[in-house]
PDB file of C-alpha atoms in Angstrom:
ATOM      1  CA  MET A1004       0.000   0.000   0.000  1.00 53.00           C
ATOM      2  CA  THR A1005       1.579   3.292  -1.073  1.00 65.00           C
ATOM      3  CA  SER A1006      -1.194   5.857  -0.506  1.00 81.00           C
ATOM      4  CA  PRO A1007      -3.168   5.096   2.656  1.00 92.00           C
ATOM      5  CA  ARG A1008      -6.558   6.524   3.485  1.00 96.00           C
ATOM      6  CA  VAL A1009      -6.118   8.357   6.761  1.00 98.00           C
ATOM      7  CA  LEU A1010      -8.679   9.758   9.160  1.00 98.00           C
ATOM      8  CA  VAL A1011      -7.170  12.595  11.209  1.00 98.00           C
ATOM      9  CA  ALA A1012      -9.312  13.926  14.055  1.00 98.00           C
ATOM     10  CA  GLY A1013      -8.429  16.811  16.315  1.00 97.00           C
ATOM     11  CA  PRO A1014      -7.497  20.482  16.641  1.00 98.00           C
ATOM     12  CA  VAL A1015      -7.295  23.094  13.922  1.00 98.00           C
ATOM     13  CA  SER A1016      -6.632  26.654  15.004  1.00 97.00           C
ATOM     14  CA  TRP A1017      -5.916  30.100  13.639  1.00 98.00           C
ATOM     15  CA  ASN A1018      -2.683  31.343  15.150  1.00 96.00           C
ATOM     16  CA  ARG A1019      -0.590  34.462  15.464  1.00 96.00           C
ATOM     17  CA  ILE A1020       3.094  33.503  15.332  1.00 94.00           C
ATOM     18  CA  VAL A1021       5.411  36.110  16.888  1.00 95.00           C
ATOM     19  CA  HIS A1022       9.150  35.723  16.245  1.00 92.00           C
ATOM     20  CA  LEU A1023      11.484  37.006  18.957  1.00 94.00           C
ATOM     21  CA  GLU A1024      15.249  36.820  19.412  1.00 93.00           C
ATOM     22  CA  ASP A1025      14.669  35.310  22.855  1.00 93.00           C
ATOM     23  CA  LEU A1026      11.591  34.157  24.734  1.00 94.00           C
ATOM     24  CA  PRO A1027      10.532  36.726  27.353  1.00 92.00           C
ATOM     25  CA  ALA A1028      11.907  36.401  30.877  1.00 92.00           C
ATOM     26  CA  PRO A1029       9.248  35.923  33.611  1.00 92.00           C
ATOM     27  CA  ARG A1030       9.182  39.586  34.718  1.00 95.00           C
ATOM     28  CA  PRO A1031       7.367  42.724  33.582  1.00 95.00           C
ATOM     29  CA  HIS A1032       9.188  44.299  30.633  1.00 95.00           C
ATOM     30  CA  THR A1033       8.863  45.268  26.963  1.00 95.00           C
ATOM     31  CA  VAL A1034      10.186  43.284  24.011  1.00 93.00           C
ATOM     32  CA  PHE A1035      10.143  43.937  20.269  1.00 94.00           C
ATOM     33  CA  ALA A1036       9.207  41.259  17.755  1.00 95.00           C
ATOM     34  CA  ARG A1037      11.307  40.585  14.673  1.00 92.00           C
ATOM     35  CA  ASP A1038       8.112  39.824  12.753  1.00 93.00           C
ATOM     36  CA  HIS A1039       4.757  38.099  13.061  1.00 94.00           C
ATOM     37  CA  VAL A1040       2.348  36.186  10.862  1.00 93.00           C
ATOM     38  CA  ASP A1041      -1.226  34.942  11.143  1.00 96.00           C
ATOM     39  CA  THR A1042      -1.624  31.392   9.856  1.00 95.00           C
ATOM     40  CA  VAL A1043      -3.409  28.080  10.235  1.00 96.00           C
ATOM     41  CA  GLY A1044      -2.253  25.964  13.171  1.00 95.00           C
ATOM     42  CA  GLY A1045      -3.208  22.957  15.234  1.00 96.00           C
ATOM     43  CA  THR A1046      -1.643  19.524  15.416  1.00 97.00           C
ATOM     44  CA  SER A1047      -4.313  17.891  13.248  1.00 98.00           C
ATOM     45  CA  ALA A1048      -3.989  20.573  10.573  1.00 97.00           C
ATOM     46  CA  GLY A1049      -0.244  19.927  10.544  1.00 96.00           C
ATOM     47  CA  LYS A1050      -0.666  16.196  10.069  1.00 97.00           C
ATOM     48  CA  ALA A1051      -3.384  16.551   7.416  1.00 97.00           C
ATOM     49  CA  LEU A1052      -1.365  19.059   5.385  1.00 96.00           C
ATOM     50  CA  ASN A1053       1.822  16.977   5.507  1.00 95.00           C
ATOM     51  CA  LEU A1054       0.018  13.754   4.640  1.00 96.00           C
ATOM     52  CA  ALA A1055      -1.861  15.323   1.741  1.00 95.00           C
ATOM     53  CA  ALA A1056       1.296  17.006   0.424  1.00 92.00           C
ATOM     54  CA  ALA A1057       2.878  13.552   0.204  1.00 90.00           C
ATOM     55  CA  GLY A1058      -0.056  12.022  -1.652  1.00 89.00           C
ATOM     56  CA  ALA A1059      -2.237  10.493   1.055  1.00 94.00           C
ATOM     57  CA  GLU A1060      -6.026  10.617   0.989  1.00 95.00           C
ATOM     58  CA  VAL A1061      -7.039  12.419   4.194  1.00 97.00           C
ATOM     59  CA  VAL A1062     -10.318  13.065   5.972  1.00 97.00           C
ATOM     60  CA  LEU A1063      -9.792  15.779   8.582  1.00 98.00           C
ATOM     61  CA  ALA A1064     -12.426  15.948  11.326  1.00 97.00           C
ATOM     62  CA  THR A1065     -12.222  19.070  13.467  1.00 97.00           C
ATOM     63  CA  LEU A1066     -14.171  21.960  15.006  1.00 97.00           C
ATOM     64  CA  LEU A1067     -14.298  25.442  13.484  1.00 97.00           C
ATOM     65  CA  GLY A1068     -16.397  28.492  14.255  1.00 97.00           C
ATOM     66  CA  GLY A1069     -18.544  30.458  11.857  1.00 96.00           C
ATOM     67  CA  ASP A1070     -16.142  33.375  12.238  1.00 97.00           C
ATOM     68  CA  ARG A1071     -13.389  35.055  10.239  1.00 97.00           C
ATOM     69  CA  GLU A1072     -10.747  32.774  11.744  1.00 98.00           C
ATOM     70  CA  GLY A1073     -12.743  29.700  10.788  1.00 98.00           C
ATOM     71  CA  ASP A1074     -13.088  30.928   7.209  1.00 97.00           C
ATOM     72  CA  LEU A1075      -9.356  31.560   7.011  1.00 98.00           C
ATOM     73  CA  ALA A1076      -8.599  28.071   8.345  1.00 97.00           C
ATOM     74  CA  ARG A1077     -11.007  26.476   5.860  1.00 97.00           C
ATOM     75  CA  THR A1078      -9.271  28.290   3.002  1.00 97.00           C
ATOM     76  CA  ALA A1079      -5.840  27.171   4.210  1.00 96.00           C
ATOM     77  CA  LEU A1080      -7.026  23.545   4.352  1.00 97.00           C
ATOM     78  CA  ALA A1081      -8.625  23.592   0.892  1.00 95.00           C
ATOM     79  CA  ARG A1082      -5.908  21.348  -0.582  1.00 91.00           C
ATOM     80  CA  ASP A1083      -6.048  18.372  -2.895  1.00 89.00           C
ATOM     81  CA  GLY A1084      -6.277  15.207  -0.841  1.00 93.00           C
ATOM     82  CA  ILE A1085      -8.032  16.725   2.189  1.00 97.00           C
ATOM     83  CA  THR A1086     -11.725  16.215   2.841  1.00 97.00           C
ATOM     84  CA  LEU A1087     -12.725  18.568   5.662  1.00 97.00           C
ATOM     85  CA  LEU A1088     -15.464  17.587   8.118  1.00 96.00           C
ATOM     86  CA  ALA A1089     -15.721  20.631  10.369  1.00 96.00           C
ATOM     87  CA  GLY A1090     -18.253  20.615  13.165  1.00 94.00           C
ATOM     88  CA  SER A1091     -19.496  24.063  14.156  1.00 95.00           C
ATOM     89  CA  SER A1092     -18.014  25.386  17.395  1.00 96.00           C
ATOM     90  CA  PRO A1093     -20.597  27.691  19.008  1.00 96.00           C
ATOM     91  CA  VAL A1094     -17.872  29.730  20.754  1.00 97.00           C
ATOM     92  CA  GLY A1095     -15.743  30.257  17.662  1.00 97.00           C
ATOM     93  CA  THR A1096     -12.530  28.896  16.212  1.00 98.00           C
ATOM     94  CA  GLU A1097      -9.580  27.819  18.363  1.00 98.00           C
ATOM     95  CA  GLN A1098      -6.872  30.487  18.504  1.00 98.00           C
ATOM     96  CA  HIS A1099      -3.296  30.541  19.831  1.00 96.00           C
ATOM     97  CA  LEU A1100      -0.576  33.115  20.269  1.00 96.00           C
ATOM     98  CA  ASN A1101       2.784  31.399  19.702  1.00 94.00           C
ATOM     99  CA  LEU A1102       5.947  33.168  20.842  1.00 96.00           C
ATOM    100  CA  MET A1103       8.955  31.718  18.975  1.00 91.00           C
ATOM    101  CA  ASP A1104      12.658  32.299  19.512  1.00 90.00           C
ATOM    102  CA  ASP A1105      15.481  31.836  17.006  1.00 80.00           C
ATOM    103  CA  ARG A1106      16.376  28.399  18.397  1.00 80.00           C
ATOM    104  CA  GLY A1107      12.922  26.897  17.978  1.00 78.00           C
ATOM    105  CA  GLY A1108      11.747  27.510  21.540  1.00 85.00           C
ATOM    106  CA  ARG A1109       8.042  28.174  21.821  1.00 88.00           C
ATOM    107  CA  VAL A1110       5.498  29.425  24.300  1.00 92.00           C
ATOM    108  CA  SER A1111       1.984  28.670  23.055  1.00 92.00           C
ATOM    109  CA  ILE A1112      -0.775  30.732  24.643  1.00 95.00           C
ATOM    110  CA  TYR A1113      -4.298  29.440  24.099  1.00 95.00           C
ATOM    111  CA  LEU A1114      -6.579  32.377  23.404  1.00 97.00           C
ATOM    112  CA  ARG A1115      -9.707  30.343  22.729  1.00 97.00           C
ATOM    113  CA  LEU A1116     -10.734  26.701  22.861  1.00 95.00           C
ATOM    114  CA  PRO A1117     -13.614  25.456  20.685  1.00 96.00           C
ATOM    115  CA  GLU A1118     -16.647  23.594  21.946  1.00 94.00           C
ATOM    116  CA  PRO A1119     -18.453  20.785  20.127  1.00 93.00           C
ATOM    117  CA  PRO A1120     -21.978  21.456  18.880  1.00 91.00           C
ATOM    118  CA  SER A1121     -24.946  19.743  20.529  1.00 84.00           C
ATOM    119  CA  SER A1122     -25.407  17.819  17.275  1.00 80.00           C
ATOM    120  CA  ASN A1123     -22.973  17.423  14.402  1.00 76.00           C
ATOM    121  CA  PRO A1124     -24.326  17.115  10.843  1.00 72.00           C
ATOM    122  CA  HIS A1125     -21.083  15.361   9.898  1.00 78.00           C
ATOM    123  CA  ASP A1126     -21.531  12.445  12.320  1.00 86.00           C
ATOM    124  CA  ARG A1127     -22.628  10.046   9.583  1.00 90.00           C
ATOM    125  CA  GLU A1128     -19.805  11.158   7.284  1.00 93.00           C
ATOM    126  CA  LEU A1129     -17.322  10.699  10.139  1.00 93.00           C
ATOM    127  CA  THR A1130     -18.581   7.160  10.756  1.00 93.00           C
ATOM    128  CA  GLU A1131     -18.223   6.406   7.047  1.00 95.00           C
ATOM    129  CA  ALA A1132     -14.747   7.942   6.974  1.00 95.00           C
ATOM    130  CA  LEU A1133     -13.653   5.759   9.883  1.00 96.00           C
ATOM    131  CA  ALA A1134     -15.027   2.659   8.169  1.00 96.00           C
ATOM    132  CA  GLY A1135     -13.133   3.483   4.988  1.00 96.00           C
ATOM    133  CA  ALA A1136      -9.851   4.504   6.615  1.00 97.00           C
ATOM    134  CA  ASP A1137      -6.714   2.408   6.714  1.00 97.00           C
ATOM    135  CA  VAL A1138      -5.593   4.159   9.895  1.00 98.00           C
ATOM    136  CA  ALA A1139      -7.098   6.586  12.423  1.00 98.00           C
ATOM    137  CA  VAL A1140      -4.899   9.367  13.787  1.00 98.00           C
ATOM    138  CA  VAL A1141      -6.719  10.655  16.865  1.00 98.00           C
ATOM    139  CA  ASP A1142      -5.221  13.802  18.359  1.00 98.00           C
ATOM    140  CA  LEU A1143      -5.619  15.276  21.830  1.00 97.00           C
ATOM    141  CA  ALA A1144      -8.980  16.991  22.333  1.00 96.00           C
ATOM    142  CA  ASP A1145     -11.812  16.174  24.701  1.00 95.00           C
ATOM    143  CA  TRP A1146     -14.281  15.813  21.850  1.00 95.00           C
ATOM    144  CA  THR A1147     -12.131  13.173  20.074  1.00 96.00           C
ATOM    145  CA  ARG A1148     -12.116  10.748  23.028  1.00 96.00           C
ATOM    146  CA  PRO A1149     -15.136   8.752  21.774  1.00 95.00           C
ATOM    147  CA  LEU A1150     -13.286   8.067  18.516  1.00 96.00           C
ATOM    148  CA  LEU A1151     -10.653   6.014  20.329  1.00 97.00           C
ATOM    149  CA  PRO A1152     -12.942   3.084  21.270  1.00 96.00           C
ATOM    150  CA  GLN A1153     -14.877   3.504  18.016  1.00 95.00           C
ATOM    151  CA  ALA A1154     -11.703   3.084  15.961  1.00 97.00           C
ATOM    152  CA  ARG A1155     -10.590   0.074  17.980  1.00 95.00           C
ATOM    153  CA  ALA A1156     -14.039  -1.515  17.677  1.00 94.00           C
ATOM    154  CA  ALA A1157     -13.858  -0.978  13.913  1.00 95.00           C
ATOM    155  CA  GLY A1158     -10.510  -2.774  13.818  1.00 96.00           C
ATOM    156  CA  LYS A1159      -8.593   0.302  12.682  1.00 97.00           C
ATOM    157  CA  PRO A1160      -5.004   0.921  13.779  1.00 98.00           C
ATOM    158  CA  VAL A1161      -4.998   3.878  16.169  1.00 98.00           C
ATOM    159  CA  TRP A1162      -2.096   6.320  16.018  1.00 98.00           C
ATOM    160  CA  CYS A1163      -1.803   8.942  18.768  1.00 98.00           C
ATOM    161  CA  ASP A1164       0.567  11.827  19.414  1.00 98.00           C
ATOM    162  CA  VAL A1165       0.727  12.930  23.051  1.00 98.00           C
ATOM    163  CA  HIS A1166       3.380  15.639  22.498  1.00 96.00           C
ATOM    164  CA  ASP A1167       5.083  16.681  25.761  1.00 95.00           C
ATOM    165  CA  TYR A1168       3.318  14.118  27.968  1.00 96.00           C
ATOM    166  CA  ASP A1169       4.981  13.840  31.363  1.00 96.00           C
ATOM    167  CA  GLY A1170       4.076  10.208  31.973  1.00 94.00           C
ATOM    168  CA  THR A1171       1.452  10.890  34.651  1.00 94.00           C
ATOM    169  CA  ALA A1172      -1.094  13.491  33.428  1.00 96.00           C
ATOM    170  CA  ARG A1173      -4.606  12.020  33.559  1.00 96.00           C
ATOM    171  CA  PHE A1174      -5.826  13.970  30.518  1.00 97.00           C
ATOM    172  CA  HIS A1175      -3.643  11.959  28.126  1.00 97.00           C
ATOM    173  CA  ARG A1176      -4.388   8.514  29.548  1.00 97.00           C
ATOM    174  CA  ASP A1177      -7.127   7.496  27.096  1.00 98.00           C
ATOM    175  CA  TRP A1178      -4.862   8.210  24.101  1.00 98.00           C
ATOM    176  CA  VAL A1179      -1.858   6.529  25.695  1.00 98.00           C
ATOM    177  CA  GLU A1180      -3.836   3.366  26.404  1.00 97.00           C
ATOM    178  CA  ALA A1181      -5.663   3.259  23.056  1.00 97.00           C
ATOM    179  CA  ALA A1182      -2.695   3.782  20.755  1.00 98.00           C
ATOM    180  CA  ASP A1183      -1.291   1.019  18.584  1.00 98.00           C
ATOM    181  CA  VAL A1184       1.424   3.472  17.555  1.00 98.00           C
ATOM    182  CA  LEU A1185       2.295   6.201  20.047  1.00 98.00           C
ATOM    183  CA  PHE A1186       4.365   9.352  19.551  1.00 98.00           C
ATOM    184  CA  LEU A1187       5.680  11.830  22.081  1.00 97.00           C
ATOM    185  CA  ASN A1188       8.559  14.286  22.399  1.00 95.00           C
ATOM    186  CA  ASP A1189      11.142  14.504  25.161  1.00 93.00           C
ATOM    187  CA  ASP A1190      10.031  17.877  26.564  1.00 91.00           C
ATOM    188  CA  GLY A1191       7.952  16.298  29.330  1.00 93.00           C
ATOM    189  CA  MET A1192      10.277  13.571  30.623  1.00 95.00           C
ATOM    190  CA  GLU A1193      13.941  13.623  31.513  1.00 92.00           C
ATOM    191  CA  ASP A1194      14.248   9.967  30.449  1.00 95.00           C
ATOM    192  CA  PRO A1195      11.287   8.707  28.388  1.00 96.00           C
ATOM    193  CA  LEU A1196      12.686   5.187  27.802  1.00 97.00           C
ATOM    194  CA  PRO A1197      11.154   3.545  30.900  1.00 97.00           C
ATOM    195  CA  PHE A1198       7.739   4.890  29.926  1.00 97.00           C
ATOM    196  CA  MET A1199       8.196   3.760  26.324  1.00 98.00           C
ATOM    197  CA  ARG A1200       9.166   0.258  27.420  1.00 98.00           C
ATOM    198  CA  SER A1201       6.201   0.074  29.773  1.00 98.00           C
ATOM    199  CA  ARG A1202       3.795   0.945  26.981  1.00 98.00           C
ATOM    200  CA  VAL A1203       5.224  -1.718  24.690  1.00 98.00           C
ATOM    201  CA  ALA A1204       4.932  -4.217  27.542  1.00 98.00           C
ATOM    202  CA  ALA A1205       1.264  -3.164  27.844  1.00 98.00           C
ATOM    203  CA  GLY A1206       0.624  -3.913  24.175  1.00 97.00           C
ATOM    204  CA  THR A1207       1.510  -0.806  22.167  1.00 98.00           C
ATOM    205  CA  THR A1208       3.171  -1.890  18.932  1.00 98.00           C
ATOM    206  CA  VAL A1209       5.578   1.034  18.495  1.00 98.00           C
ATOM    207  CA  VAL A1210       6.443   3.997  20.710  1.00 98.00           C
ATOM    208  CA  VAL A1211       8.483   6.820  19.171  1.00 98.00           C
ATOM    209  CA  CYS A1212      10.007   9.752  21.032  1.00 97.00           C
ATOM    210  CA  THR A1213      11.279  12.690  18.988  1.00 96.00           C
ATOM    211  CA  ARG A1214      14.244  14.597  20.425  1.00 92.00           C
ATOM    212  CA  GLY A1215      14.554  17.590  18.126  1.00 86.00           C
ATOM    213  CA  ALA A1216      18.088  18.019  16.784  1.00 85.00           C
ATOM    214  CA  ARG A1217      19.140  14.838  18.634  1.00 91.00           C
ATOM    215  CA  GLY A1218      17.016  12.619  16.404  1.00 93.00           C
ATOM    216  CA  ALA A1219      14.371  10.128  17.515  1.00 96.00           C
ATOM    217  CA  THR A1220      14.141   6.885  19.469  1.00 97.00           C
ATOM    218  CA  ALA A1221      11.742   4.005  18.858  1.00 98.00           C
ATOM    219  CA  VAL A1222      10.853   1.048  21.049  1.00 98.00           C
ATOM    220  CA  THR A1223       9.088  -2.131  19.924  1.00 98.00           C
ATOM    221  CA  ALA A1224       8.771  -5.574  21.474  1.00 97.00           C
ATOM    222  CA  THR A1225      11.924  -6.696  19.658  1.00 96.00           C
ATOM    223  CA  ALA A1226      14.028  -3.564  19.181  1.00 93.00           C
ATOM    224  CA  GLU A1227      15.161  -0.247  20.575  1.00 96.00           C
ATOM    225  CA  LEU A1228      16.433   2.025  17.856  1.00 96.00           C
ATOM    226  CA  HIS A1229      17.866   5.544  17.926  1.00 96.00           C
ATOM    227  CA  VAL A1230      18.131   7.335  14.591  1.00 94.00           C
ATOM    228  CA  PRO A1231      20.107  10.598  14.548  1.00 92.00           C
ATOM    229  CA  VAL A1232      19.145  13.480  12.322  1.00 88.00           C
ATOM    230  CA  ALA A1233      21.353  15.510  10.016  1.00 84.00           C
ATOM    231  CA  PRO A1234      21.645  19.217  10.872  1.00 83.00           C
ATOM    232  CA  VAL A1235      18.962  21.316   9.207  1.00 81.00           C
ATOM    233  CA  HIS A1236      20.214  24.610   7.846  1.00 80.00           C
ATOM    234  CA  ASP A1237      18.105  27.617   6.882  1.00 80.00           C
ATOM    235  CA  VAL A1238      15.330  26.832   9.365  1.00 81.00           C
ATOM    236  CA  VAL A1239      12.336  29.040   8.607  1.00 82.00           C
ATOM    237  CA  ASP A1240       9.697  27.898  11.120  1.00 79.00           C
ATOM    238  CA  THR A1241       9.700  25.063  13.651  1.00 81.00           C
ATOM    239  CA  ASN A1242       5.909  24.944  14.003  1.00 81.00           C
ATOM    240  CA  GLY A1243       4.544  21.626  12.759  1.00 83.00           C
ATOM    241  CA  ALA A1244       7.843  19.720  12.704  1.00 89.00           C
ATOM    242  CA  GLY A1245       6.569  17.033  15.075  1.00 92.00           C
ATOM    243  CA  ASP A1246       3.406  16.548  13.039  1.00 95.00           C
ATOM    244  CA  ALA A1247       5.523  16.326   9.887  1.00 95.00           C
ATOM    245  CA  PHE A1248       7.615  13.577  11.508  1.00 96.00           C
ATOM    246  CA  VAL A1249       4.496  11.569  12.377  1.00 97.00           C
ATOM    247  CA  SER A1250       3.220  11.990   8.816  1.00 97.00           C
ATOM    248  CA  GLY A1251       6.457  10.875   7.196  1.00 96.00           C
ATOM    249  CA  PHE A1252       6.700   7.896   9.555  1.00 97.00           C
ATOM    250  CA  LEU A1253       3.108   6.864   8.794  1.00 98.00           C
ATOM    251  CA  LEU A1254       3.471   7.096   5.027  1.00 96.00           C
ATOM    252  CA  ALA A1255       6.718   5.117   5.046  1.00 96.00           C
ATOM    253  CA  THR A1256       5.171   2.451   7.265  1.00 97.00           C
ATOM    254  CA  TYR A1257       2.233   1.972   4.906  1.00 95.00           C
ATOM    255  CA  ALA A1258       4.612   1.940   1.940  1.00 94.00           C
ATOM    256  CA  GLY A1259       6.231  -1.146   3.474  1.00 94.00           C
ATOM    257  CA  HIS A1260       9.380   0.335   4.995  1.00 96.00           C
ATOM    258  CA  GLY A1261      10.767  -1.084   8.213  1.00 96.00           C
ATOM    259  CA  LEU A1262      11.238   0.804  11.450  1.00 97.00           C
ATOM    260  CA  ALA A1263      14.555   2.416  10.504  1.00 96.00           C
ATOM    261  CA  GLY A1264      13.191   3.494   7.124  1.00 97.00           C
ATOM    262  CA  ALA A1265      10.091   4.980   8.737  1.00 97.00           C
ATOM    263  CA  MET A1266      12.247   6.914  11.209  1.00 96.00           C
ATOM    264  CA  GLU A1267      14.379   8.293   8.380  1.00 96.00           C
ATOM    265  CA  ALA A1268      11.250   9.269   6.440  1.00 95.00           C
ATOM    266  CA  GLY A1269       9.930  11.078   9.494  1.00 95.00           C
ATOM    267  CA  HIS A1270      13.168  13.035   9.770  1.00 94.00           C
ATOM    268  CA  ARG A1271      13.062  13.959   6.072  1.00 93.00           C
ATOM    269  CA  GLN A1272       9.477  15.213   6.289  1.00 93.00           C
ATOM    270  CA  ALA A1273      10.259  17.204   9.437  1.00 91.00           C
ATOM    271  CA  ALA A1274      13.297  18.776   7.760  1.00 89.00           C
ATOM    272  CA  GLU A1275      11.173  19.875   4.810  1.00 90.00           C
ATOM    273  CA  CYS A1276       8.671  21.373   7.238  1.00 87.00           C
ATOM    274  CA  LEU A1277      11.405  23.248   9.123  1.00 84.00           C
ATOM    275  CA  CYS A1278      12.539  24.862   5.868  1.00 83.00           C
ATOM    276  CA  SER A1279       9.041  26.031   4.912  1.00 83.00           C
ATOM    277  CA  PRO A1280       7.029  28.951   6.308  1.00 83.00           C
ATOM    278  CA  GLY A1281       3.928  26.901   7.102  1.00 82.00           C
ATOM    279  CA  LEU A1282       2.917  23.667   8.814  1.00 86.00           C
ATOM    280  CA  ALA A1283       3.874  21.638   5.746  1.00 85.00           C
ATOM    281  CA  PRO A1284       5.971  22.028   2.599  1.00 80.00           C
ATOM    282  CA  ALA A1285       4.139  23.896  -0.136  1.00 71.00           C
TER     283      ALA A1285
END
């Protein structure tokens, strides 16, 4: 299989990205931005855009408001390969303010969280999309929780990305326990390997931890593999690099590559993302 059908469910936002030389110190003071841009954001938008750019057929289920920000996000996601199923958030579209420094550090400030509608006209389409998907990527959001048991009941591989999970937070537990393939980064744990091994012992097929410029580590029942990454020059924007890695890893896996090949593909996709101004290469 070279072009999987992927259901991605989770956050899409409209973000203001502010580039600073250094992240602000925790004290009252004034700083000046190098520049700023308003753009589509959200972990599920990042995955959908990267997957579609590489040729996958993607259904993206999310929540958007009937506001200007929602319209802008819809336009940004109007790409070949993406079918958008956007429930209507009665409180408007999710928004973030992301402060970025020159080394890729980020402080993400949530300005607004969406809320699911009392009834979603896309429910039937979402059920059909799950039935027709080769894999379900279910991202962190309260409203996506019911999709985890639904995907497992439908016999679909569940892929989850828990980002900077610290190993104990209750919010993430449903995704951690449901995932066949689990991704995280090393921001939340000093040593993620014991957690990764424990998840594999509990039945997770693959656990991958991305470590930024230090590469990525994967654990399975039969292997522990660290794959370094080549230095990336001319970095434009670090937003979306983790989602790009997941997308490259997924596509390589469904193209028949082994674990090492999937890790390398994830690194390549992330590098392309880092060198582009958006969440995915144009």
